[in-house]
Each structure stands twice: as C-alpha cells, then as structure tokens.
Amino acid sequence: MSTSVEADVLSSQAASAIEPSHLPNETLTQMYRTMFLIRRVEESLLELAESGKIGGAMHTAIGHEGNAVGAAAALRREDYLTCTYRGHHHALARGMDPKQAIAEVLGRRDGFAKGKGGSMHFIQPELGLMGANGIVAAQVPHAAGMALAAKIRGEDRIAITFFGDGAMYQGVMHETFNMAQKWRLPIIFYCENNRYSEMTPISRTSSVRELYKFPQAYGMESLQIDGNDVEIVHAAVSQAAARARAGEGPTFIEGLTYRLAGHMAGDLETYRTPEEIDAQRAHEPLVVLQNRLLERGVDEKVLADIRAEVEEEVAAAVEFAQNSPWPDPAEAYTDVFAL
C-alpha cells in the first residue's frame, strides 16, 4: 500500500519538474536577506517563549521560508493572503515590520494589533495579509470568499491561501475546492507539506501518497514542487497567478518542505529522530539559496555582511518589543469587532 511522502524524502525529489525562474543575483540576494531575517526572528521568538516571556502556544515555520519568500515575490501587494497559525514567515515575507511582529507576539501595545492578536492572528490588510487562523483549514474558505468578491467586482487581484498537510482531511477544504473550481475563482491553494500534522507523521494519516492529486478529482490544475527552492516556488506561483488573472480558475500547489523546529515552543520532538532532521538540514531553504548564490559568483563576504546586518536588526527589534508598554486594560474590549 502506498503511503504519503515520507519525512525522510527531500523536497528536491518532488514529483513535478517545473522550470525554475532564473532570477537576477540582486533579487536572490534580497530574498536571502528576507529568509535569514525570518529565520532569526522566529529563532528569537522561540528563545523568548522558552524563557517564559510569551504566553500561550507559539508555532514557528523554521525551514518553510522558501515557500513564503518565493510566493511573496511572485504576487502583487494588493493580492489577498490568508494562512495558518504558523504564519509569521508569510507576514514578514510580505513586508511586516519585525518590531511590530515581535511586539505583537509578546502582547505589547506596539504590535500590529496592539498586542491583542498574538502569534495566531497575524493580520495587516495594507500588505494584503487578511488573517492567520487558529482553526485548521478555516482560512481557506475565507480566501475563496475574497477571490469571489474580486471576481464579482471585476478587480485584477487574486487570493492565495496557505495551509499544512494536516488540513487536507478537513471537509471544508473539499467543499472549497469544489466551489472554487466550479466558479473558476482567482485563487491559489498552497499546501506547505512538512510531512507532520502537529506530531503525527503524514504516513499515518493519509491514504494518498501525493497530496496534489486530491484536487485533481475536482478537475483542478495541480502540481507538487520543491518548496525549499525559492526559484521553483516563484515560478509555480507566477504561473498559477497568471492563470487566475486570466480567468482560468484555481491552481493547487503542494510545496514539499520540512519543519526544522518543533510543532510549537517546548515540543520535545519525541516523534522523530535527530538523524532525520540532520538529513533535511542539508536541503533546507537557506542552504539551497546560499549554495546557488555562491555558484553564481556572489562573494561569501556579501552574504556574511547580510547576516551580520540582520542580526543587528533583529536584536534591535527584540529590544524594542520588550520595552514596548503593555496595552491599557481599559482597551481590552476595543478593536475586537469592525462594524
């Protein structure tokens, strides 16, 4: 019996041989900076959570950066985006200020939602960020609704929604697939398949090896790609966006990736081996992009300078966030609903 793509399979072994975008070195270097910024912000958040400075559950997407940065570069600022509670990387890739992001997770007044949204509810409409969601798959029909609104209004904007492999088995996913295809909505369904539904290996939850084949039952265009390669992600999302803007309907993209940190802060990770994680580290997004830049003639010192600059920026953002005041208790029930 075939099982889902196992956790020891590298993302480079994805099923679809898509021609990657060949982006200029300047663009790739900026992408490297954004990916390293995301990585260091999330590692800093983990440190803050494990030292007791962040309340509640906090989930990172360390190792998923290629999916977020490649997609963000392929879309327009006005395009809609929804994502899961593991969505810091998408917000930062779209341009959210790291100071505001960290302050929000710490529950401080200078956060983008004045500290009331926290890690699970990242949102910034002016960047097209229409909300992360704490309920598995709940953000998917929201994006379809935005795509429908754009179509009815005759706007040249599309929606993209990110979700994990665990969301594939929610009923609302399949209801949305069916209607989106039937109405040919301008939407991209992007599955970040990191091979684990929280702590459960996907091989124990799915009867289908390639998740990208599910939407084909609805007649939808779909493909499986290497989600750790920004140029492949950029190419796949660019093509899907062009289809959506041309009125050709939705596309499903399965981006194979791997979560290098635990499901949440404090996860003991007893469900996988250090050897499995080490093997995946050899093909994680930062390694793939760094190797490509070096192969294309970018000096290692340029990359080292970027890393040093980002370290300073993130350290300043953490200090800013920790010095930000707490929200006024009198505002606990303001900004909760928008009428």
Short mmCIF file of N, CA and C in Angstrom, two decimals, residues 168-337:
data_model
loop_
_atom_site.label_atom_id
_atom_site.label_comp_id
_atom_site.label_asym_id
_atom_site.label_seq_id
_atom_site.Cartn_x
_atom_site.Cartn_y
_atom_site.Cartn_z
N MET A 168 -5.62 18.91 4.86
CA MET A 168 -6.19 18.27 3.67
C MET A 168 -7.38 17.38 3.98
N TYR A 169 -7.51 16.97 5.22
CA TYR A 169 -8.56 16.00 5.55
C TYR A 169 -9.76 16.65 6.25
N GLN A 170 -9.82 17.98 6.20
CA GLN A 170 -10.97 18.70 6.73
C GLN A 170 -12.02 18.82 5.62
N GLY A 171 -13.26 18.62 5.98
CA GLY A 171 -14.33 18.67 5.00
C GLY A 171 -14.43 20.00 4.28
N VAL A 172 -14.18 21.09 5.03
CA VAL A 172 -14.32 22.42 4.43
C VAL A 172 -13.33 22.63 3.29
N MET A 173 -12.20 21.94 3.34
CA MET A 173 -11.23 22.06 2.26
C MET A 173 -11.85 21.59 0.95
N HIS A 174 -12.49 20.45 1.01
CA HIS A 174 -13.02 19.85 -0.22
C HIS A 174 -14.26 20.58 -0.71
N GLU A 175 -15.05 21.12 0.20
CA GLU A 175 -16.18 21.95 -0.23
C GLU A 175 -15.65 23.19 -0.97
N THR A 176 -14.56 23.75 -0.45
CA THR A 176 -13.99 24.95 -1.08
C THR A 176 -13.35 24.61 -2.42
N PHE A 177 -12.64 23.48 -2.49
CA PHE A 177 -12.05 23.06 -3.77
C PHE A 177 -13.14 22.97 -4.84
N ASN A 178 -14.24 22.33 -4.48
CA ASN A 178 -15.31 22.10 -5.45
C ASN A 178 -15.89 23.41 -5.97
N MET A 179 -16.24 24.32 -5.05
CA MET A 179 -16.87 25.57 -5.48
C MET A 179 -15.87 26.47 -6.21
N ALA A 180 -14.63 26.49 -5.73
CA ALA A 180 -13.62 27.35 -6.38
C ALA A 180 -13.40 26.92 -7.83
N GLN A 181 -13.39 25.61 -8.05
CA GLN A 181 -13.20 25.12 -9.42
C GLN A 181 -14.46 25.34 -10.25
N LYS A 182 -15.62 25.10 -9.64
CA LYS A 182 -16.89 25.27 -10.35
C LYS A 182 -17.06 26.72 -10.80
N TRP A 183 -16.69 27.66 -9.92
CA TRP A 183 -16.85 29.09 -10.23
C TRP A 183 -15.59 29.69 -10.83
N ARG A 184 -14.56 28.88 -11.03
CA ARG A 184 -13.29 29.33 -11.62
C ARG A 184 -12.78 30.59 -10.92
N LEU A 185 -12.66 30.45 -9.61
CA LEU A 185 -12.23 31.60 -8.80
C LEU A 185 -10.74 31.87 -8.98
N PRO A 186 -10.34 33.14 -8.88
CA PRO A 186 -8.92 33.50 -8.99
C PRO A 186 -8.19 33.26 -7.66
N ILE A 187 -7.87 32.02 -7.40
CA ILE A 187 -7.27 31.66 -6.11
C ILE A 187 -6.19 30.60 -6.30
N ILE A 188 -5.19 30.66 -5.43
CA ILE A 188 -4.13 29.64 -5.39
C ILE A 188 -4.22 28.94 -4.04
N PHE A 189 -4.33 27.64 -4.06
CA PHE A 189 -4.30 26.83 -2.85
C PHE A 189 -2.88 26.32 -2.69
N TYR A 190 -2.20 26.73 -1.61
CA TYR A 190 -0.79 26.36 -1.44
C TYR A 190 -0.62 25.53 -0.16
N CYS A 191 -0.32 24.25 -0.34
CA CYS A 191 -0.11 23.33 0.80
C CYS A 191 1.38 23.27 1.14
N GLU A 192 1.76 23.72 2.33
CA GLU A 192 3.13 23.57 2.81
C GLU A 192 3.23 22.20 3.49
N ASN A 193 3.62 21.22 2.72
CA ASN A 193 3.66 19.84 3.22
C ASN A 193 4.98 19.58 3.93
N ASN A 194 4.94 19.69 5.27
CA ASN A 194 6.17 19.44 6.05
C ASN A 194 6.19 18.03 6.62
N ARG A 195 5.23 17.23 6.19
CA ARG A 195 5.18 15.79 6.49
C ARG A 195 4.70 15.46 7.90
N TYR A 196 4.28 16.46 8.70
CA TYR A 196 3.77 16.19 10.04
C TYR A 196 2.50 16.99 10.30
N SER A 197 1.46 16.33 10.75
CA SER A 197 0.27 17.01 11.25
C SER A 197 0.48 17.16 12.75
N GLU A 198 0.95 18.32 13.16
CA GLU A 198 1.43 18.53 14.52
C GLU A 198 2.55 17.52 14.78
N MET A 199 2.27 16.46 15.58
CA MET A 199 3.32 15.48 15.89
C MET A 199 3.10 14.14 15.17
N THR A 200 2.11 14.04 14.31
CA THR A 200 1.79 12.77 13.67
C THR A 200 2.34 12.72 12.26
N PRO A 201 3.18 11.73 11.93
CA PRO A 201 3.72 11.64 10.57
C PRO A 201 2.59 11.48 9.56
N ILE A 202 2.71 12.15 8.45
CA ILE A 202 1.66 12.10 7.44
C ILE A 202 1.44 10.68 6.93
N SER A 203 2.46 9.85 7.02
CA SER A 203 2.30 8.47 6.56
C SER A 203 1.24 7.72 7.35
N ARG A 204 0.88 8.26 8.54
CA ARG A 204 -0.14 7.60 9.36
C ARG A 204 -1.51 8.25 9.20
N THR A 205 -1.60 9.30 8.39
CA THR A 205 -2.89 10.00 8.29
C THR A 205 -3.45 10.03 6.88
N SER A 206 -2.64 9.76 5.88
CA SER A 206 -3.12 9.90 4.51
C SER A 206 -3.06 8.58 3.75
N SER A 207 -4.12 8.29 3.00
CA SER A 207 -4.13 7.08 2.17
C SER A 207 -3.56 7.35 0.79
N VAL A 208 -3.24 8.60 0.52
CA VAL A 208 -2.73 9.01 -0.80
C VAL A 208 -1.30 9.48 -0.66
N ARG A 209 -0.42 9.04 -1.54
CA ARG A 209 0.99 9.40 -1.43
C ARG A 209 1.22 10.85 -1.82
N GLU A 210 0.68 11.28 -2.93
CA GLU A 210 0.88 12.65 -3.39
C GLU A 210 -0.38 13.47 -3.14
N LEU A 211 -0.29 14.42 -2.21
CA LEU A 211 -1.46 15.22 -1.86
C LEU A 211 -1.97 16.04 -3.04
N TYR A 212 -1.08 16.39 -3.96
CA TYR A 212 -1.52 17.25 -5.06
C TYR A 212 -2.52 16.56 -5.97
N LYS A 213 -2.67 15.24 -5.79
CA LYS A 213 -3.64 14.54 -6.63
C LYS A 213 -5.08 14.66 -6.11
N PHE A 214 -5.24 15.03 -4.83
CA PHE A 214 -6.59 15.20 -4.29
C PHE A 214 -7.42 16.17 -5.15
N PRO A 215 -6.93 17.42 -5.39
CA PRO A 215 -7.77 18.40 -6.11
C PRO A 215 -8.02 18.03 -7.56
N GLN A 216 -7.24 17.09 -8.10
CA GLN A 216 -7.49 16.68 -9.48
C GLN A 216 -8.86 16.02 -9.61
N ALA A 217 -9.37 15.50 -8.49
CA ALA A 217 -10.72 14.90 -8.51
C ALA A 217 -11.78 15.94 -8.80
N TYR A 218 -11.44 17.21 -8.54
CA TYR A 218 -12.39 18.31 -8.80
C TYR A 218 -12.10 18.99 -10.15
N GLY A 219 -11.18 18.41 -10.90
CA GLY A 219 -10.82 18.98 -12.20
C GLY A 219 -9.86 20.14 -12.11
N MET A 220 -9.19 20.28 -10.97
CA MET A 220 -8.33 21.44 -10.73
C MET A 220 -6.90 21.18 -11.19
N GLU A 221 -6.27 22.20 -11.75
CA GLU A 221 -4.85 22.15 -12.10
C GLU A 221 -4.06 22.00 -10.80
N SER A 222 -3.09 21.08 -10.76
CA SER A 222 -2.34 20.91 -9.51
C SER A 222 -0.95 20.36 -9.81
N LEU A 223 -0.03 20.64 -8.91
CA LEU A 223 1.34 20.15 -9.06
C LEU A 223 2.03 20.08 -7.72
N GLN A 224 3.07 19.26 -7.66
CA GLN A 224 3.92 19.12 -6.46
C GLN A 224 5.29 19.68 -6.79
N ILE A 225 5.81 20.58 -5.93
CA ILE A 225 7.09 21.23 -6.21
C ILE A 225 8.02 21.16 -5.00
N ASP A 226 9.27 21.56 -5.22
CA ASP A 226 10.25 21.69 -4.15
C ASP A 226 10.00 23.04 -3.47
N GLY A 227 9.38 23.02 -2.30
CA GLY A 227 9.07 24.25 -1.59
C GLY A 227 10.26 24.90 -0.92
N ASN A 228 11.40 24.22 -0.93
CA ASN A 228 12.62 24.78 -0.32
C ASN A 228 13.47 25.55 -1.33
N ASP A 229 13.02 25.60 -2.58
CA ASP A 229 13.76 26.29 -3.63
C ASP A 229 12.96 27.53 -4.05
N VAL A 230 13.43 28.72 -3.71
CA VAL A 230 12.66 29.94 -3.97
C VAL A 230 12.41 30.16 -5.46
N GLU A 231 13.32 29.77 -6.30
CA GLU A 231 13.11 30.00 -7.73
C GLU A 231 12.03 29.06 -8.30
N ILE A 232 11.94 27.87 -7.76
CA ILE A 232 10.87 26.96 -8.19
C ILE A 232 9.53 27.45 -7.65
N VAL A 233 9.51 27.86 -6.38
CA VAL A 233 8.27 28.39 -5.81
C VAL A 233 7.82 29.62 -6.59
N HIS A 234 8.78 30.50 -6.89
CA HIS A 234 8.45 31.72 -7.64
C HIS A 234 7.85 31.38 -9.00
N ALA A 235 8.42 30.41 -9.67
CA ALA A 235 7.90 30.02 -10.99
C ALA A 235 6.51 29.43 -10.89
N ALA A 236 6.29 28.54 -9.92
CA ALA A 236 4.98 27.89 -9.79
C ALA A 236 3.89 28.88 -9.42
N VAL A 237 4.18 29.79 -8.49
CA VAL A 237 3.16 30.76 -8.07
C VAL A 237 2.92 31.78 -9.18
N SER A 238 3.98 32.17 -9.90
CA SER A 238 3.81 33.11 -11.01
C SER A 238 2.87 32.53 -12.08
N GLN A 239 3.08 31.25 -12.41
CA GLN A 239 2.23 30.62 -13.41
C GLN A 239 0.78 30.48 -12.92
N ALA A 240 0.63 30.12 -11.64
CA ALA A 240 -0.72 29.98 -11.08
C ALA A 240 -1.42 31.33 -11.02
N ALA A 241 -0.68 32.38 -10.68
CA ALA A 241 -1.26 33.72 -10.62
C ALA A 241 -1.70 34.18 -12.00
N ALA A 242 -0.89 33.88 -13.01
CA ALA A 242 -1.25 34.27 -14.37
C ALA A 242 -2.52 33.56 -14.82
N ARG A 243 -2.65 32.28 -14.48
CA ARG A 243 -3.87 31.53 -14.80
C ARG A 243 -5.08 32.16 -14.12
N ALA A 244 -4.91 32.50 -12.84
CA ALA A 244 -6.02 33.06 -12.08
C ALA A 244 -6.45 34.41 -12.66
N ARG A 245 -5.48 35.26 -12.99
CA ARG A 245 -5.81 36.60 -13.54
C ARG A 245 -6.42 36.49 -14.94
N ALA A 246 -6.12 35.41 -15.63
CA ALA A 246 -6.67 35.23 -16.98
C ALA A 246 -8.06 34.58 -16.96
N GLY A 247 -8.60 34.32 -15.77
CA GLY A 247 -9.93 33.73 -15.66
C GLY A 247 -9.95 32.24 -15.85
N GLU A 248 -8.77 31.60 -15.71
CA GLU A 248 -8.69 30.16 -15.93
C GLU A 248 -8.88 29.35 -14.66
N GLY A 249 -9.16 30.03 -13.54
CA GLY A 249 -9.51 29.31 -12.32
C GLY A 249 -8.35 29.01 -11.39
N PRO A 250 -8.63 28.21 -10.37
CA PRO A 250 -7.66 27.97 -9.30
C PRO A 250 -6.56 26.98 -9.68
N THR A 251 -5.48 27.04 -8.91
CA THR A 251 -4.38 26.07 -9.00
C THR A 251 -4.04 25.60 -7.60
N PHE A 252 -3.76 24.32 -7.48
CA PHE A 252 -3.30 23.75 -6.21
C PHE A 252 -1.81 23.46 -6.32
N ILE A 253 -1.04 23.98 -5.36
CA ILE A 253 0.41 23.73 -5.32
C ILE A 253 0.75 23.02 -4.02
N GLU A 254 1.39 21.89 -4.13
CA GLU A 254 1.91 21.19 -2.95
C GLU A 254 3.41 21.48 -2.87
N GLY A 255 3.83 22.30 -1.93
CA GLY A 255 5.23 22.61 -1.76
C GLY A 255 5.85 21.69 -0.70
N LEU A 256 6.69 20.76 -1.15
CA LEU A 256 7.35 19.88 -0.17
C LEU A 256 8.36 20.69 0.62
N THR A 257 8.28 20.61 1.94
CA THR A 257 9.21 21.33 2.80
C THR A 257 9.42 20.51 4.07
N TYR A 258 9.98 21.10 5.10
CA TYR A 258 10.23 20.36 6.33
C TYR A 258 10.37 21.35 7.48
N ARG A 259 9.67 21.07 8.56
CA ARG A 259 9.75 21.93 9.74
C ARG A 259 10.95 21.52 10.58
N LEU A 260 11.94 22.43 10.68
CA LEU A 260 13.19 22.09 11.38
C LEU A 260 13.07 22.23 12.89
N ALA A 261 12.11 23.01 13.38
CA ALA A 261 11.89 23.14 14.82
C ALA A 261 10.66 22.33 15.21
N GLY A 262 10.35 22.30 16.50
CA GLY A 262 9.20 21.52 16.95
C GLY A 262 7.88 22.10 16.47
N HIS A 263 6.82 21.37 16.72
CA HIS A 263 5.49 21.86 16.32
C HIS A 263 5.19 23.20 16.99
N MET A 264 5.61 23.34 18.24
CA MET A 264 5.42 24.57 18.99
C MET A 264 6.57 24.71 19.98
N ALA A 265 6.69 25.88 20.58
CA ALA A 265 7.74 26.08 21.59
C ALA A 265 7.54 25.09 22.72
N GLY A 266 8.61 24.41 23.09
CA GLY A 266 8.53 23.43 24.17
C GLY A 266 8.27 22.01 23.71
N ASP A 267 8.09 21.81 22.41
CA ASP A 267 7.87 20.47 21.86
C ASP A 267 9.13 19.62 22.07
N LEU A 268 9.00 18.46 22.70
CA LEU A 268 10.16 17.59 22.98
C LEU A 268 10.57 16.77 21.75
N GLU A 269 9.75 16.76 20.72
CA GLU A 269 10.07 16.12 19.43
C GLU A 269 10.47 14.65 19.58
N THR A 270 9.71 13.93 20.36
CA THR A 270 9.99 12.50 20.55
C THR A 270 9.51 11.66 19.37
N TYR A 271 8.83 12.28 18.44
CA TYR A 271 8.22 11.56 17.32
C TYR A 271 9.12 11.49 16.09
N ARG A 272 10.34 12.05 16.16
CA ARG A 272 11.26 11.97 15.02
C ARG A 272 12.69 11.92 15.53
N THR A 273 13.59 11.48 14.69
CA THR A 273 14.97 11.25 15.12
C THR A 273 15.87 12.43 14.74
N PRO A 274 16.96 12.64 15.50
CA PRO A 274 17.92 13.68 15.12
C PRO A 274 18.52 13.43 13.73
N GLU A 275 18.67 12.15 13.37
CA GLU A 275 19.24 11.83 12.05
C GLU A 275 18.32 12.30 10.93
N GLU A 276 17.02 12.16 11.13
CA GLU A 276 16.07 12.62 10.10
C GLU A 276 16.18 14.14 9.93
N ILE A 277 16.24 14.86 11.04
CA ILE A 277 16.32 16.32 10.97
C ILE A 277 17.63 16.75 10.32
N ASP A 278 18.71 16.11 10.69
CA ASP A 278 20.03 16.47 10.11
C ASP A 278 20.03 16.27 8.59
N ALA A 279 19.40 15.19 8.14
CA ALA A 279 19.36 14.93 6.70
C ALA A 279 18.59 16.03 5.97
N GLN A 280 17.53 16.50 6.58
CA GLN A 280 16.74 17.57 5.95
C GLN A 280 17.46 18.91 5.99
N ARG A 281 18.31 19.12 6.99
CA ARG A 281 19.05 20.39 7.08
C ARG A 281 19.96 20.59 5.86
N ALA A 282 20.38 19.53 5.24
CA ALA A 282 21.26 19.64 4.08
C ALA A 282 20.54 20.23 2.87
N HIS A 283 19.20 20.23 2.89
CA HIS A 283 18.45 20.78 1.76
C HIS A 283 17.42 21.79 2.25
N GLU A 284 17.72 22.48 3.32
CA GLU A 284 16.76 23.48 3.81
C GLU A 284 16.91 24.77 2.99
N PRO A 285 15.91 25.65 2.99
CA PRO A 285 15.87 26.79 2.05
C PRO A 285 17.09 27.70 2.08
N LEU A 286 17.60 28.02 3.24
CA LEU A 286 18.75 28.92 3.31
C LEU A 286 20.00 28.27 2.71
N VAL A 287 20.17 26.99 2.94
CA VAL A 287 21.33 26.28 2.38
C VAL A 287 21.22 26.23 0.86
N VAL A 288 20.02 25.92 0.36
CA VAL A 288 19.82 25.83 -1.09
C VAL A 288 20.14 27.17 -1.75
N LEU A 289 19.62 28.27 -1.18
CA LEU A 289 19.81 29.57 -1.80
C LEU A 289 21.25 30.06 -1.64
N GLN A 290 21.84 29.81 -0.48
CA GLN A 290 23.24 30.23 -0.29
C GLN A 290 24.15 29.53 -1.29
N ASN A 291 23.96 28.23 -1.46
CA ASN A 291 24.79 27.49 -2.42
C ASN A 291 24.61 28.02 -3.84
N ARG A 292 23.37 28.37 -4.19
CA ARG A 292 23.12 28.88 -5.55
C ARG A 292 23.79 30.23 -5.77
N LEU A 293 23.70 31.09 -4.76
CA LEU A 293 24.33 32.41 -4.91
C LEU A 293 25.84 32.28 -5.06
N LEU A 294 26.44 31.38 -4.28
CA LEU A 294 27.89 31.18 -4.40
C LEU A 294 28.25 30.62 -5.77
N GLU A 295 27.42 29.69 -6.26
CA GLU A 295 27.67 29.12 -7.60
C GLU A 295 27.58 30.18 -8.68
N ARG A 296 26.75 31.21 -8.47
CA ARG A 296 26.55 32.25 -9.47
C ARG A 296 27.47 33.46 -9.25
N GLY A 297 28.46 33.26 -8.39
CA GLY A 297 29.51 34.26 -8.30
C GLY A 297 29.38 35.29 -7.20
N VAL A 298 28.37 35.17 -6.35
CA VAL A 298 28.24 36.12 -5.24
C VAL A 298 29.28 35.78 -4.17
N ASP A 299 29.99 36.79 -3.71
CA ASP A 299 31.05 36.59 -2.71
C ASP A 299 30.46 36.20 -1.35
N GLU A 300 31.10 35.24 -0.70
CA GLU A 300 30.65 34.83 0.63
C GLU A 300 30.61 36.00 1.60
N LYS A 301 31.51 36.98 1.42
CA LYS A 301 31.52 38.13 2.33
C LYS A 301 30.23 38.94 2.22
N VAL A 302 29.66 39.00 1.00
CA VAL A 302 28.39 39.71 0.82
C VAL A 302 27.31 39.06 1.69
N LEU A 303 27.28 37.73 1.68
CA LEU A 303 26.27 37.01 2.47
C LEU A 303 26.56 37.14 3.97
N ALA A 304 27.83 37.11 4.33
CA ALA A 304 28.19 37.27 5.74
C ALA A 304 27.78 38.67 6.25
N ASP A 305 27.99 39.67 5.40
CA ASP A 305 27.59 41.04 5.79
C ASP A 305 26.08 41.14 5.96
N ILE A 306 25.33 40.47 5.09
CA ILE A 306 23.86 40.45 5.21
C ILE A 306 23.47 39.82 6.54
N ARG A 307 24.11 38.70 6.87
CA ARG A 307 23.75 38.02 8.12
C ARG A 307 24.06 38.91 9.33
N ALA A 308 25.19 39.60 9.28
CA ALA A 308 25.55 40.47 10.39
C ALA A 308 24.56 41.63 10.52
N GLU A 309 24.17 42.18 9.39
CA GLU A 309 23.21 43.30 9.39
C GLU A 309 21.86 42.84 9.95
N VAL A 310 21.42 41.65 9.54
CA VAL A 310 20.15 41.13 10.03
C VAL A 310 20.22 40.85 11.53
N GLU A 311 21.35 40.32 11.99
CA GLU A 311 21.49 40.04 13.43
C GLU A 311 21.27 41.33 14.23
N GLU A 312 21.85 42.43 13.75
CA GLU A 312 21.68 43.71 14.45
C GLU A 312 20.23 44.16 14.39
N GLU A 313 19.59 44.01 13.23
CA GLU A 313 18.20 44.45 13.08
C GLU A 313 17.28 43.66 14.00
N VAL A 314 17.48 42.35 14.07
CA VAL A 314 16.60 41.53 14.89
C VAL A 314 16.85 41.80 16.39
N ALA A 315 18.11 41.97 16.76
CA ALA A 315 18.40 42.29 18.17
C ALA A 315 17.73 43.60 18.57
N ALA A 316 17.77 44.59 17.68
CA ALA A 316 17.11 45.87 17.97
C ALA A 316 15.60 45.70 18.04
N ALA A 317 15.05 44.85 17.18
CA ALA A 317 13.60 44.63 17.18
C ALA A 317 13.16 43.94 18.48
N VAL A 318 13.95 42.98 18.94
CA VAL A 318 13.63 42.29 20.20
C VAL A 318 13.67 43.27 21.37
N GLU A 319 14.68 44.13 21.39
CA GLU A 319 14.80 45.12 22.47
C GLU A 319 13.62 46.10 22.42
N PHE A 320 13.29 46.55 21.20
CA PHE A 320 12.15 47.46 21.03
C PHE A 320 10.88 46.81 21.58
N ALA A 321 10.65 45.57 21.20
CA ALA A 321 9.41 44.88 21.59
C ALA A 321 9.35 44.68 23.10
N GLN A 322 10.47 44.31 23.70
CA GLN A 322 10.46 44.07 25.15
C GLN A 322 10.27 45.37 25.93
N ASN A 323 10.66 46.50 25.34
CA ASN A 323 10.49 47.79 26.01
C ASN A 323 9.15 48.44 25.70
N SER A 324 8.39 47.83 24.79
CA SER A 324 7.09 48.37 24.45
C SER A 324 6.15 48.22 25.65
N PRO A 325 5.28 49.20 25.91
CA PRO A 325 4.38 49.09 27.07
C PRO A 325 3.30 48.04 26.86
N TRP A 326 2.74 47.59 27.97
CA TRP A 326 1.59 46.68 27.89
C TRP A 326 0.37 47.47 27.46
N PRO A 327 -0.60 46.83 26.82
CA PRO A 327 -1.85 47.52 26.46
C PRO A 327 -2.59 47.99 27.71
N ASP A 328 -3.33 49.06 27.57
CA ASP A 328 -4.15 49.56 28.68
C ASP A 328 -5.30 48.57 28.92
N PRO A 329 -5.47 48.06 30.14
CA PRO A 329 -6.58 47.11 30.39
C PRO A 329 -7.93 47.68 30.00
N ALA A 330 -8.06 49.01 30.03
CA ALA A 330 -9.35 49.63 29.67
C ALA A 330 -9.68 49.40 28.20
N GLU A 331 -8.68 49.01 27.40
CA GLU A 331 -8.92 48.78 25.96
C GLU A 331 -9.15 47.31 25.63
N ALA A 332 -9.36 46.50 26.65
CA ALA A 332 -9.47 45.05 26.41
C ALA A 332 -10.59 44.70 25.43
N TYR A 333 -11.66 45.48 25.42
CA TYR A 333 -12.80 45.14 24.57
C TYR A 333 -12.96 46.09 23.39
N THR A 334 -11.94 46.91 23.13
CA THR A 334 -11.98 47.76 21.93
C THR A 334 -11.22 47.07 20.80
N ASP A 335 -11.51 47.46 19.58
CA ASP A 335 -10.86 46.91 18.37
C ASP A 335 -11.17 45.43 18.16
N VAL A 336 -12.12 44.91 18.89
CA VAL A 336 -12.42 43.47 18.77
C VAL A 336 -13.28 43.20 17.53
N PHE A 337 -14.26 44.07 17.27
CA PHE A 337 -15.11 43.91 16.10
C PHE A 337 -14.98 45.15 15.21
#
